[in-house]
PDB file of C-alpha atoms in Angstrom:
ATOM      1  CA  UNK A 784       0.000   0.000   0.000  1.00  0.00           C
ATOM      2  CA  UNK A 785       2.927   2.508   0.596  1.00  0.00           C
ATOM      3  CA  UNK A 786       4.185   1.583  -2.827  1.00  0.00           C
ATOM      4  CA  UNK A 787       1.026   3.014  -4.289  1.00  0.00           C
ATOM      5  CA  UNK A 788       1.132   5.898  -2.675  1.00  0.00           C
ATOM      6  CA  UNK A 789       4.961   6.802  -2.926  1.00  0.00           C
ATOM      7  CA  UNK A 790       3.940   6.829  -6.684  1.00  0.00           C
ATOM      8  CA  UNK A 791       1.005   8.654  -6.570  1.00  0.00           C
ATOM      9  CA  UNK A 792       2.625  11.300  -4.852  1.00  0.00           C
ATOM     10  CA  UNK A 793       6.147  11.170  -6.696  1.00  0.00           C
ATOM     11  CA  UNK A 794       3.638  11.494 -10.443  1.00  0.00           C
ATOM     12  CA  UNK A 795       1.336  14.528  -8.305  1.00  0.00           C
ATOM     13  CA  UNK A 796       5.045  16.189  -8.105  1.00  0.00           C
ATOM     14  CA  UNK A 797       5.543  15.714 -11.276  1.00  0.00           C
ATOM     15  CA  UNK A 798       1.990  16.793 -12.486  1.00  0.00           C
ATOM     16  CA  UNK A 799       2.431  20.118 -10.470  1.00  0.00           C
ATOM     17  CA  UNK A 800       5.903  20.583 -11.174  1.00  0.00           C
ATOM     18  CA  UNK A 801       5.320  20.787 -14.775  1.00  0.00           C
ATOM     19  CA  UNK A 802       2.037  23.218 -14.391  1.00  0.00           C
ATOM     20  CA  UNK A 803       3.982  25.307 -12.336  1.00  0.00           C
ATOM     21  CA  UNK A 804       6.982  25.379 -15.059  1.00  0.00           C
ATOM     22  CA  UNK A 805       4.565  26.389 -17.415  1.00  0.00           C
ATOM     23  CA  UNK A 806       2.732  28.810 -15.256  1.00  0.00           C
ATOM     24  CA  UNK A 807       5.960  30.462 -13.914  1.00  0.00           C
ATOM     25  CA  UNK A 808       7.605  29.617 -17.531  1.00  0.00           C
ATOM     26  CA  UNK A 809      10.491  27.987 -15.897  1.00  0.00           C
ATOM     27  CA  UNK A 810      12.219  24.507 -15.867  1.00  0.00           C
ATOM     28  CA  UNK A 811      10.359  22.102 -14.375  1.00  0.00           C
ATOM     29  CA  UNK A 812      13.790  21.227 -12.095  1.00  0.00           C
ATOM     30  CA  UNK A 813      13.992  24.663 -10.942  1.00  0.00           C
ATOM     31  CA  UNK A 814      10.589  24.694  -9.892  1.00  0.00           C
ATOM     32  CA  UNK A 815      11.116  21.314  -7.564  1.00  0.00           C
ATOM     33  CA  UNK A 816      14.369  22.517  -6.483  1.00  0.00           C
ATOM     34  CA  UNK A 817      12.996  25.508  -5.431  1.00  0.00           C
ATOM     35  CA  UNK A 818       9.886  23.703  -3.772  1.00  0.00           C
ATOM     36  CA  UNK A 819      12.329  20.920  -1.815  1.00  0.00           C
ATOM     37  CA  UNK A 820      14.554  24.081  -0.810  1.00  0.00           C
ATOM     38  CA  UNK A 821      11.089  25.597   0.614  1.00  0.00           C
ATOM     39  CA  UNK A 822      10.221  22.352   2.127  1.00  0.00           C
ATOM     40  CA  UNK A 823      13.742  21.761   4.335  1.00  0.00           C
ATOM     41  CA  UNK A 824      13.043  25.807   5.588  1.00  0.00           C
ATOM     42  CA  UNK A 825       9.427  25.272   6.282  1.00  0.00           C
ATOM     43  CA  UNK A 826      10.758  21.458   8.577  1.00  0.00           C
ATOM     44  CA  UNK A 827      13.543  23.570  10.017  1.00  0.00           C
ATOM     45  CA  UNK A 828      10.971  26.102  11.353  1.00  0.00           C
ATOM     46  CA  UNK A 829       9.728  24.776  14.311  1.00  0.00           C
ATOM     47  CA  UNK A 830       9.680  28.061  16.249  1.00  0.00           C
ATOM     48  CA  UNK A 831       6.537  29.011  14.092  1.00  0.00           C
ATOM     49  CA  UNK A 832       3.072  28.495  13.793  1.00  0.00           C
ATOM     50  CA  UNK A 833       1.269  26.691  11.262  1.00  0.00           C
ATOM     51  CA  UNK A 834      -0.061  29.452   9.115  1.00  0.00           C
ATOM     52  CA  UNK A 835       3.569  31.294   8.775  1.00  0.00           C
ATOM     53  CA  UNK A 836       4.967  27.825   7.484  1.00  0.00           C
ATOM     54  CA  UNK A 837       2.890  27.878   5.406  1.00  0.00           C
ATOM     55  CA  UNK A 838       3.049  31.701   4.514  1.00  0.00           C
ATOM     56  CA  UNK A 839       6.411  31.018   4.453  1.00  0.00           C
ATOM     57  CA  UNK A 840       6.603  28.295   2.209  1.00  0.00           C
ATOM     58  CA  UNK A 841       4.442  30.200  -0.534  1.00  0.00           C
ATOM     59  CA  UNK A 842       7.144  33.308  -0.312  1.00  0.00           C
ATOM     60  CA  UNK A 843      10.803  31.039   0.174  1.00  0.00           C
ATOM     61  CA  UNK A 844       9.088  28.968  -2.960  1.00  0.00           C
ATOM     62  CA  UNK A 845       8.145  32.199  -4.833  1.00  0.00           C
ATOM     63  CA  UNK A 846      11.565  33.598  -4.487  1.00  0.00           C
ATOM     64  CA  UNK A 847      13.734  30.420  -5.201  1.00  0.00           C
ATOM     65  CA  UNK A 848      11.496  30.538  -8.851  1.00  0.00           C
ATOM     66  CA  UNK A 849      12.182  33.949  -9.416  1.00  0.00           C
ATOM     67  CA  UNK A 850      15.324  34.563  -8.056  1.00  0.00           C
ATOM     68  CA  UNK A 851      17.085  31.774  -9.732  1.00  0.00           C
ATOM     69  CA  UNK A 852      18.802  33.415 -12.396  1.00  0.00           C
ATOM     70  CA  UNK A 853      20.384  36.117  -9.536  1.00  0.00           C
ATOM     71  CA  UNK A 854      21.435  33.270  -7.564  1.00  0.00           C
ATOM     72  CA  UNK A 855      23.496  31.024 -10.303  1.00  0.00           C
ATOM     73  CA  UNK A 856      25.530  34.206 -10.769  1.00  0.00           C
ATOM     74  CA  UNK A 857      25.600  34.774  -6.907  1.00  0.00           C
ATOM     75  CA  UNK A 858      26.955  31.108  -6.402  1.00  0.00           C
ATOM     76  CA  UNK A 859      29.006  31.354  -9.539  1.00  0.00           C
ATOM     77  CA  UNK A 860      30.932  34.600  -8.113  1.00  0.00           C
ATOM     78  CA  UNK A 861      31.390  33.009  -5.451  1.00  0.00           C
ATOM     79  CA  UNK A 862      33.165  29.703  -5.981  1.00  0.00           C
ATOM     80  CA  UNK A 863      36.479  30.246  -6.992  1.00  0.00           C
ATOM     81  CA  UNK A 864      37.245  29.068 -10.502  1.00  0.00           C
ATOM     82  CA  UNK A 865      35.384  29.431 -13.250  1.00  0.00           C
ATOM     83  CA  UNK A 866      32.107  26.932 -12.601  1.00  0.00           C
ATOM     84  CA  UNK A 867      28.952  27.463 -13.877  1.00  0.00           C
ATOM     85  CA  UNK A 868      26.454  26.621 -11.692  1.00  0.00           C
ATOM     86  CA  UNK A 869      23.426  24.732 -12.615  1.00  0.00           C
ATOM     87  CA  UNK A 870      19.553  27.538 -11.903  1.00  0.00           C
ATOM     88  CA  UNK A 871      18.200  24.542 -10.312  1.00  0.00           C
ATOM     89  CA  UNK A 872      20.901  24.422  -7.490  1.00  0.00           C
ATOM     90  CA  UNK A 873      20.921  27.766  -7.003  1.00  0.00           C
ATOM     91  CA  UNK A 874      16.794  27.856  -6.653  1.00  0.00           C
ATOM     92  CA  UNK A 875      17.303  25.584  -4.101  1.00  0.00           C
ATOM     93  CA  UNK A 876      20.295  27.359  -2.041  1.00  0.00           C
ATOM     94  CA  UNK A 877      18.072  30.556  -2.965  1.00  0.00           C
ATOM     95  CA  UNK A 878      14.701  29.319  -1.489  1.00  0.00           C
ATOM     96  CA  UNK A 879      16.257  28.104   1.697  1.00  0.00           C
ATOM     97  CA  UNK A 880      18.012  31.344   2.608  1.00  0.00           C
ATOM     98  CA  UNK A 881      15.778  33.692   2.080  1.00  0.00           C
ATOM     99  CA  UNK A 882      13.116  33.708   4.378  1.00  0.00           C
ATOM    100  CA  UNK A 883      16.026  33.217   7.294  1.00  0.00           C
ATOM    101  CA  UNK A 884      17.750  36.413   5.906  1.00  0.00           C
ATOM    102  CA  UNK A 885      13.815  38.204   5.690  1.00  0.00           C
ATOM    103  CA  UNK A 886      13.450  36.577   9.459  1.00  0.00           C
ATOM    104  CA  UNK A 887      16.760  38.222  10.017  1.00  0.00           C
ATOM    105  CA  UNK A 888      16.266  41.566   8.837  1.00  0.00           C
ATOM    106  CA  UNK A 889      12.884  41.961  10.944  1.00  0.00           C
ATOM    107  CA  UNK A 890      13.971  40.918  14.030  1.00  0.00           C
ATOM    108  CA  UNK A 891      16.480  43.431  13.476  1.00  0.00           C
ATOM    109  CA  UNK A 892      14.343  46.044  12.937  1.00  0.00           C
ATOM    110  CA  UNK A 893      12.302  45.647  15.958  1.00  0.00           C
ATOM    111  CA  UNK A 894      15.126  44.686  18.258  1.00  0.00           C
ATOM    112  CA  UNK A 895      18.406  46.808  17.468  1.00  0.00           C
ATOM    113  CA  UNK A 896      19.879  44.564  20.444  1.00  0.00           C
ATOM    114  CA  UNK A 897      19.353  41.558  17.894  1.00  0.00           C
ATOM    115  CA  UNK A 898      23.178  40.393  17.465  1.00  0.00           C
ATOM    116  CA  UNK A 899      24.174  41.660  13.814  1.00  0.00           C
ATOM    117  CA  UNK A 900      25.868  38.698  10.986  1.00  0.00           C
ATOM    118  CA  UNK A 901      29.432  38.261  12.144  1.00  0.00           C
ATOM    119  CA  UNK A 902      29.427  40.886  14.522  1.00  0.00           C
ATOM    120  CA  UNK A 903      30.345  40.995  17.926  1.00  0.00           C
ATOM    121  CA  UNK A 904      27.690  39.845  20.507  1.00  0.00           C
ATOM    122  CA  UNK A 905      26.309  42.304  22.778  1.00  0.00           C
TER     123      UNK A 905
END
């Protein structure tokens, strides 16, 4: 019975994946990528409730699709060498740092004590 549903859900990915591409005329693996990098934020958020996961989600999934471009030259600038680095990657990496950074930046903003990114501690 798990069989059956392992592939049921593995072809629904699939399904949405590819209506997604179209809708957000993107590759279908930058679309997963960007949904899995959502996914391992939204698990790794434990701290919240369950209507910011899932606001969350929606917005680290939104910006891993759009953002994807940005972030292979991001990543690409900063590996040394000269590697090119695949937009599904970087929709992942993208997707799963940005609502921490946006998390970041407003705790900031309403508590200047917040300890800054590499700075000293307070």
């Amino acid at each position: 019975m798990n069989e059956s549903l392992s592939t049921a859900s593995a072809s629904g990915l699939v399904v949405g994946a590819g209506l997604l591409s179209v809708l957000f005329d993107r590759d279908p693996s930058v679309v997963m990528c960007a949904f899995f990098g959502a996914v391992v934020f939204v698990l790794s958020a434990k701290e919240s409730t369950r209507l910011e996961r899932l606001l969350y989600l929606v917005v680290s999934f939104c910006v891993g699709v759009i953002g994807a471009d940005f972030g292979t030259r991001v990543l690409a600038d900063l590996l040394p060498g000269n590697y090119s680095v695949p937009a599904s990657i970087s929709a992942l990496v993208i997707s799963t740092v940005a609502v921490r950074l946006l998390q970041y930046g407003i705790r900031r903003v309403t508590n200047p004590e917040f300890p800054r990114i590499g700075g000293p501690k307070p």
